[in-house]
């Protein structure tokens, strides 16, 4: 206390602040901020905390508490969800219409009167675009899409919630396909909504990567659920891990009109878990059809070849009698020539020409030097034989 000035009470000071604020800030203002906290009460009220972050350092530079009274929140909450597909929850940017209030006991607060959902939609789209642009600049956005899709994707690693109805639909569609194709699947459980989606899916991908040769494809599926839950698939780390994963990834996590960042980097994006199973069955069916065509082509080619060979053989068989006759004729001619040669060289013919054949003791006599007086000679002539005795050489 200085001089004769009487001190005022805290309540009096706060009342002055309240009057000053109410006198100067009596209009409604549109304020942009990030919801850092959202707390609903049993009475239907909603208490929020708005923050503003520095664009470069991401540190909080401003903060304010806000209240959405039940009579407004019961209308605002479903309207915001319908327009944005996003729950009114922490972590999103909003454009709120507020009045400024100051209470002697509770201090400075903002009373929320209205919300502009298109701002949040635009901000969500900007965030997705920023992530996609970053992935593109880093050269990874299309890596998973560029992987060759297996021709027989029968070994399937599934990332989903073990309790999700979509997982059951996927398995039923896959195992009960009307072709009778066999598929082997294994569930790598991960949450499909909430704050732990990113962490859970990345952990599941790491587990799959430990035995990468066991799998042909990865399927990430989510059955049912609100569209608002899809924002958990719009994160950089999750998209980056999936984009660079060494196996093709199929996503079936959204609805007809919703695309997430994860869908944008996956090899194939389908709408539902059932559609993911149909894609796998259809791919195997296409390959089976190609194999059947090849089998039929081989069968037809073999039949044509056998038919051609049979025709050639039949032609040979038909020509065989003519060939055989020519062969016999040629051989008979050769035999005739040989017989003539034999006849020309026969001893009888030689003898008929005036020649004789003399033997001594059964041996042909070619010279008188080997003969002795008294040897008996037998001379064969064309028409008989003559026997003589050597008298003198």
PDB file of C-alpha atoms in Angstrom, residues 100-269:
ATOM      1  CA  UNK A 100     -15.342 -12.991 -25.492  1.00  0.00           C
ATOM      2  CA  UNK A 101     -16.253 -13.413 -21.885  1.00  0.00           C
ATOM      3  CA  UNK A 102     -14.480 -12.805 -18.623  1.00  0.00           C
ATOM      4  CA  UNK A 103     -15.670 -14.191 -15.332  1.00  0.00           C
ATOM      5  CA  UNK A 104     -14.368 -13.040 -11.978  1.00  0.00           C
ATOM      6  CA  UNK A 105     -13.844 -16.633 -10.869  1.00  0.00           C
ATOM      7  CA  UNK A 106     -13.113 -18.536 -14.078  1.00  0.00           C
ATOM      8  CA  UNK A 107     -11.218 -15.883 -15.982  1.00  0.00           C
ATOM      9  CA  UNK A 108     -11.006 -15.359 -19.756  1.00  0.00           C
ATOM     10  CA  UNK A 109     -13.026 -17.702 -21.927  1.00  0.00           C
ATOM     11  CA  UNK A 110     -14.537 -17.846 -25.383  1.00  0.00           C
ATOM     12  CA  UNK A 111     -18.189 -18.780 -25.831  1.00  0.00           C
ATOM     13  CA  UNK A 112     -18.567 -20.661 -29.139  1.00  0.00           C
ATOM     14  CA  UNK A 113     -21.624 -19.635 -31.132  1.00  0.00           C
ATOM     15  CA  UNK A 114     -21.033 -21.251 -34.519  1.00  0.00           C
ATOM     16  CA  UNK A 115     -18.511 -23.120 -36.657  1.00  0.00           C
ATOM     17  CA  UNK A 116     -17.536 -23.015 -40.342  1.00  0.00           C
ATOM     18  CA  UNK A 117     -16.847 -26.654 -41.385  1.00  0.00           C
ATOM     19  CA  UNK A 118     -15.561 -25.774 -44.854  1.00  0.00           C
ATOM     20  CA  UNK A 119     -12.459 -24.290 -43.242  1.00  0.00           C
ATOM     21  CA  UNK A 120     -11.687 -27.598 -41.549  1.00  0.00           C
ATOM     22  CA  UNK A 121     -12.319 -29.487 -44.794  1.00  0.00           C
ATOM     23  CA  UNK A 122      -9.932 -27.170 -46.568  1.00  0.00           C
ATOM     24  CA  UNK A 123      -7.324 -27.525 -43.858  1.00  0.00           C
ATOM     25  CA  UNK A 124      -7.547 -31.321 -43.945  1.00  0.00           C
ATOM     26  CA  UNK A 125      -7.158 -31.218 -47.721  1.00  0.00           C
ATOM     27  CA  UNK A 126      -4.179 -28.887 -47.375  1.00  0.00           C
ATOM     28  CA  UNK A 127      -2.548 -31.229 -44.873  1.00  0.00           C
ATOM     29  CA  UNK A 128      -3.022 -34.200 -47.186  1.00  0.00           C
ATOM     30  CA  UNK A 129      -1.659 -32.215 -50.114  1.00  0.00           C
ATOM     31  CA  UNK A 130       1.362 -31.114 -48.105  1.00  0.00           C
ATOM     32  CA  UNK A 131       2.159 -34.719 -47.192  1.00  0.00           C
ATOM     33  CA  UNK A 132       1.739 -35.898 -50.789  1.00  0.00           C
ATOM     34  CA  UNK A 133       3.927 -33.071 -52.069  1.00  0.00           C
ATOM     35  CA  UNK A 134       6.615 -33.960 -49.541  1.00  0.00           C
ATOM     36  CA  UNK A 135       6.534 -37.613 -50.541  1.00  0.00           C
ATOM     37  CA  UNK A 136       6.749 -36.622 -54.189  1.00  0.00           C
ATOM     38  CA  UNK A 137       9.686 -34.297 -53.566  1.00  0.00           C
ATOM     39  CA  UNK A 138      11.470 -37.108 -51.727  1.00  0.00           C
ATOM     40  CA  UNK A 139      10.874 -39.396 -54.709  1.00  0.00           C
ATOM     41  CA  UNK A 140       9.020 -42.106 -52.815  1.00  0.00           C
ATOM     42  CA  UNK A 141       5.348 -41.462 -53.578  1.00  0.00           C
ATOM     43  CA  UNK A 142       5.137 -44.008 -56.435  1.00  0.00           C
ATOM     44  CA  UNK A 143       7.649 -46.613 -55.221  1.00  0.00           C
ATOM     45  CA  UNK A 144       5.041 -49.125 -54.078  1.00  0.00           C
ATOM     46  CA  UNK A 145       2.936 -48.595 -57.209  1.00  0.00           C
ATOM     47  CA  UNK A 146       5.966 -49.405 -59.374  1.00  0.00           C
ATOM     48  CA  UNK A 147       6.491 -52.844 -57.815  1.00  0.00           C
ATOM     49  CA  UNK A 148       5.425 -55.745 -60.080  1.00  0.00           C
ATOM     50  CA  UNK A 149       2.148 -57.210 -58.898  1.00  0.00           C
ATOM     51  CA  UNK A 150       2.449 -60.998 -58.374  1.00  0.00           C
ATOM     52  CA  UNK A 151       0.668 -63.216 -60.890  1.00  0.00           C
ATOM     53  CA  UNK A 152      -0.374 -65.659 -58.164  1.00  0.00           C
ATOM     54  CA  UNK A 153      -0.904 -63.596 -54.978  1.00  0.00           C
ATOM     55  CA  UNK A 154      -1.887 -66.503 -52.748  1.00  0.00           C
ATOM     56  CA  UNK A 155       0.267 -65.736 -49.680  1.00  0.00           C
ATOM     57  CA  UNK A 156      -1.394 -62.731 -48.092  1.00  0.00           C
ATOM     58  CA  UNK A 157      -0.253 -60.751 -45.047  1.00  0.00           C
ATOM     59  CA  UNK A 158      -3.325 -58.984 -43.638  1.00  0.00           C
ATOM     60  CA  UNK A 159      -3.134 -55.883 -41.438  1.00  0.00           C
ATOM     61  CA  UNK A 160      -6.425 -55.284 -39.676  1.00  0.00           C
ATOM     62  CA  UNK A 161      -8.148 -55.388 -36.337  1.00  0.00           C
ATOM     63  CA  UNK A 162      -8.792 -58.928 -35.148  1.00  0.00           C
ATOM     64  CA  UNK A 163     -12.330 -57.922 -34.169  1.00  0.00           C
ATOM     65  CA  UNK A 164     -13.161 -56.046 -37.351  1.00  0.00           C
ATOM     66  CA  UNK A 165     -16.150 -57.313 -39.283  1.00  0.00           C
ATOM     67  CA  UNK A 166     -14.307 -56.382 -42.457  1.00  0.00           C
ATOM     68  CA  UNK A 167     -11.596 -58.920 -41.692  1.00  0.00           C
ATOM     69  CA  UNK A 168     -14.186 -61.687 -41.481  1.00  0.00           C
ATOM     70  CA  UNK A 169     -15.777 -60.555 -44.744  1.00  0.00           C
ATOM     71  CA  UNK A 170     -12.374 -60.566 -46.414  1.00  0.00           C
ATOM     72  CA  UNK A 171     -11.540 -64.104 -45.284  1.00  0.00           C
ATOM     73  CA  UNK A 172     -14.982 -65.421 -46.202  1.00  0.00           C
ATOM     74  CA  UNK A 173     -14.758 -63.964 -49.708  1.00  0.00           C
ATOM     75  CA  UNK A 174     -11.219 -65.261 -50.168  1.00  0.00           C
ATOM     76  CA  UNK A 175     -11.573 -68.807 -48.841  1.00  0.00           C
ATOM     77  CA  UNK A 176     -14.986 -69.502 -50.339  1.00  0.00           C
ATOM     78  CA  UNK A 177     -14.219 -68.359 -53.873  1.00  0.00           C
ATOM     79  CA  UNK A 178     -16.158 -70.350 -56.458  1.00  0.00           C
ATOM     80  CA  UNK A 179     -12.970 -71.336 -58.320  1.00  0.00           C
ATOM     81  CA  UNK A 180     -11.692 -73.326 -55.369  1.00  0.00           C
ATOM     82  CA  UNK A 181      -8.363 -71.452 -55.308  1.00  0.00           C
ATOM     83  CA  UNK A 182      -6.310 -71.902 -52.152  1.00  0.00           C
ATOM     84  CA  UNK A 183      -5.023 -68.852 -50.271  1.00  0.00           C
ATOM     85  CA  UNK A 184      -2.795 -68.658 -47.194  1.00  0.00           C
ATOM     86  CA  UNK A 185      -3.347 -65.650 -44.942  1.00  0.00           C
ATOM     87  CA  UNK A 186      -2.021 -64.427 -41.628  1.00  0.00           C
ATOM     88  CA  UNK A 187      -3.383 -61.565 -39.560  1.00  0.00           C
ATOM     89  CA  UNK A 188      -0.992 -58.929 -38.251  1.00  0.00           C
ATOM     90  CA  UNK A 189      -3.294 -57.190 -35.800  1.00  0.00           C
ATOM     91  CA  UNK A 190      -3.293 -53.395 -35.588  1.00  0.00           C
ATOM     92  CA  UNK A 191      -5.842 -50.789 -34.472  1.00  0.00           C
ATOM     93  CA  UNK A 192      -7.868 -49.332 -37.311  1.00  0.00           C
ATOM     94  CA  UNK A 193      -9.091 -46.202 -35.538  1.00  0.00           C
ATOM     95  CA  UNK A 194      -7.784 -43.850 -32.943  1.00  0.00           C
ATOM     96  CA  UNK A 195      -4.427 -42.333 -32.145  1.00  0.00           C
ATOM     97  CA  UNK A 196      -2.469 -45.608 -32.321  1.00  0.00           C
ATOM     98  CA  UNK A 197      -3.305 -46.486 -35.935  1.00  0.00           C
ATOM     99  CA  UNK A 198      -0.042 -45.126 -37.339  1.00  0.00           C
ATOM    100  CA  UNK A 199       2.087 -46.842 -34.697  1.00  0.00           C
ATOM    101  CA  UNK A 200       0.204 -50.144 -34.996  1.00  0.00           C
ATOM    102  CA  UNK A 201       0.337 -50.407 -38.800  1.00  0.00           C
ATOM    103  CA  UNK A 202       4.039 -49.505 -38.938  1.00  0.00           C
ATOM    104  CA  UNK A 203       4.764 -52.180 -36.306  1.00  0.00           C
ATOM    105  CA  UNK A 204       2.783 -54.718 -38.368  1.00  0.00           C
ATOM    106  CA  UNK A 205       4.771 -53.803 -41.500  1.00  0.00           C
ATOM    107  CA  UNK A 206       8.007 -54.300 -39.572  1.00  0.00           C
ATOM    108  CA  UNK A 207       6.834 -57.757 -38.463  1.00  0.00           C
ATOM    109  CA  UNK A 208       5.971 -58.715 -42.039  1.00  0.00           C
ATOM    110  CA  UNK A 209       9.336 -57.465 -43.284  1.00  0.00           C
ATOM    111  CA  UNK A 210      11.149 -59.854 -40.934  1.00  0.00           C
ATOM    112  CA  UNK A 211       9.930 -62.778 -43.091  1.00  0.00           C
ATOM    113  CA  UNK A 212       9.423 -60.955 -46.356  1.00  0.00           C
ATOM    114  CA  UNK A 213       9.901 -64.075 -48.517  1.00  0.00           C
ATOM    115  CA  UNK A 214       6.832 -65.706 -46.971  1.00  0.00           C
ATOM    116  CA  UNK A 215       4.420 -63.206 -48.513  1.00  0.00           C
ATOM    117  CA  UNK A 216       3.269 -62.096 -51.942  1.00  0.00           C
ATOM    118  CA  UNK A 217       1.191 -59.050 -50.996  1.00  0.00           C
ATOM    119  CA  UNK A 218       0.095 -56.993 -47.988  1.00  0.00           C
ATOM    120  CA  UNK A 219      -3.578 -56.101 -47.494  1.00  0.00           C
ATOM    121  CA  UNK A 220      -4.609 -53.295 -45.128  1.00  0.00           C
ATOM    122  CA  UNK A 221      -8.358 -53.474 -44.488  1.00  0.00           C
ATOM    123  CA  UNK A 222     -10.851 -51.771 -42.226  1.00  0.00           C
ATOM    124  CA  UNK A 223     -14.482 -52.778 -42.067  1.00  0.00           C
ATOM    125  CA  UNK A 224     -17.147 -50.234 -41.355  1.00  0.00           C
ATOM    126  CA  UNK A 225     -16.520 -47.344 -38.994  1.00  0.00           C
ATOM    127  CA  UNK A 226     -17.128 -43.651 -39.358  1.00  0.00           C
ATOM    128  CA  UNK A 227     -15.604 -41.590 -42.112  1.00  0.00           C
ATOM    129  CA  UNK A 228     -14.157 -39.404 -39.378  1.00  0.00           C
ATOM    130  CA  UNK A 229     -11.820 -42.212 -38.384  1.00  0.00           C
ATOM    131  CA  UNK A 230     -10.006 -41.974 -41.711  1.00  0.00           C
ATOM    132  CA  UNK A 231      -7.857 -39.011 -40.663  1.00  0.00           C
ATOM    133  CA  UNK A 232      -5.542 -41.407 -38.829  1.00  0.00           C
ATOM    134  CA  UNK A 233      -4.488 -42.713 -42.254  1.00  0.00           C
ATOM    135  CA  UNK A 234      -3.409 -39.219 -43.342  1.00  0.00           C
ATOM    136  CA  UNK A 235       0.017 -39.110 -41.675  1.00  0.00           C
ATOM    137  CA  UNK A 236       3.427 -38.693 -43.235  1.00  0.00           C
ATOM    138  CA  UNK A 237       5.214 -41.489 -41.341  1.00  0.00           C
ATOM    139  CA  UNK A 238       2.556 -44.072 -42.178  1.00  0.00           C
ATOM    140  CA  UNK A 239       2.466 -43.073 -45.847  1.00  0.00           C
ATOM    141  CA  UNK A 240       6.264 -43.028 -46.061  1.00  0.00           C
ATOM    142  CA  UNK A 241       6.573 -46.535 -44.592  1.00  0.00           C
ATOM    143  CA  UNK A 242       3.935 -47.935 -46.944  1.00  0.00           C
ATOM    144  CA  UNK A 243       5.322 -46.175 -50.017  1.00  0.00           C
ATOM    145  CA  UNK A 244       8.751 -47.733 -49.471  1.00  0.00           C
ATOM    146  CA  UNK A 245       7.561 -51.185 -48.419  1.00  0.00           C
ATOM    147  CA  UNK A 246       9.068 -53.914 -50.667  1.00  0.00           C
ATOM    148  CA  UNK A 247       5.778 -55.779 -51.255  1.00  0.00           C
ATOM    149  CA  UNK A 248       2.709 -54.468 -53.108  1.00  0.00           C
ATOM    150  CA  UNK A 249       0.133 -53.065 -50.679  1.00  0.00           C
ATOM    151  CA  UNK A 250      -3.627 -53.238 -51.229  1.00  0.00           C
ATOM    152  CA  UNK A 251      -5.770 -50.885 -49.142  1.00  0.00           C
ATOM    153  CA  UNK A 252      -9.453 -51.355 -48.443  1.00  0.00           C
ATOM    154  CA  UNK A 253     -10.049 -48.848 -45.655  1.00  0.00           C
ATOM    155  CA  UNK A 254     -12.371 -46.179 -47.027  1.00  0.00           C
ATOM    156  CA  UNK A 255     -15.716 -45.500 -48.554  1.00  0.00           C
ATOM    157  CA  UNK A 256     -16.839 -44.557 -52.025  1.00  0.00           C
ATOM    158  CA  UNK A 257     -15.975 -40.878 -51.774  1.00  0.00           C
ATOM    159  CA  UNK A 258     -13.014 -40.911 -49.395  1.00  0.00           C
ATOM    160  CA  UNK A 259      -9.342 -41.011 -50.318  1.00  0.00           C
ATOM    161  CA  UNK A 260      -6.599 -41.010 -47.708  1.00  0.00           C
ATOM    162  CA  UNK A 261      -2.891 -40.373 -48.074  1.00  0.00           C
ATOM    163  CA  UNK A 262      -2.346 -44.083 -47.464  1.00  0.00           C
ATOM    164  CA  UNK A 263      -4.634 -44.905 -50.414  1.00  0.00           C
ATOM    165  CA  UNK A 264      -2.617 -42.550 -52.601  1.00  0.00           C
ATOM    166  CA  UNK A 265       0.698 -44.355 -52.014  1.00  0.00           C
ATOM    167  CA  UNK A 266      -0.595 -47.942 -52.024  1.00  0.00           C
ATOM    168  CA  UNK A 267      -0.085 -50.170 -55.051  1.00  0.00           C
ATOM    169  CA  UNK A 268      -3.834 -50.766 -55.402  1.00  0.00           C
ATOM    170  CA  UNK A 269      -6.683 -48.989 -53.626  1.00  0.00           C
TER     171      UNK A 269
END
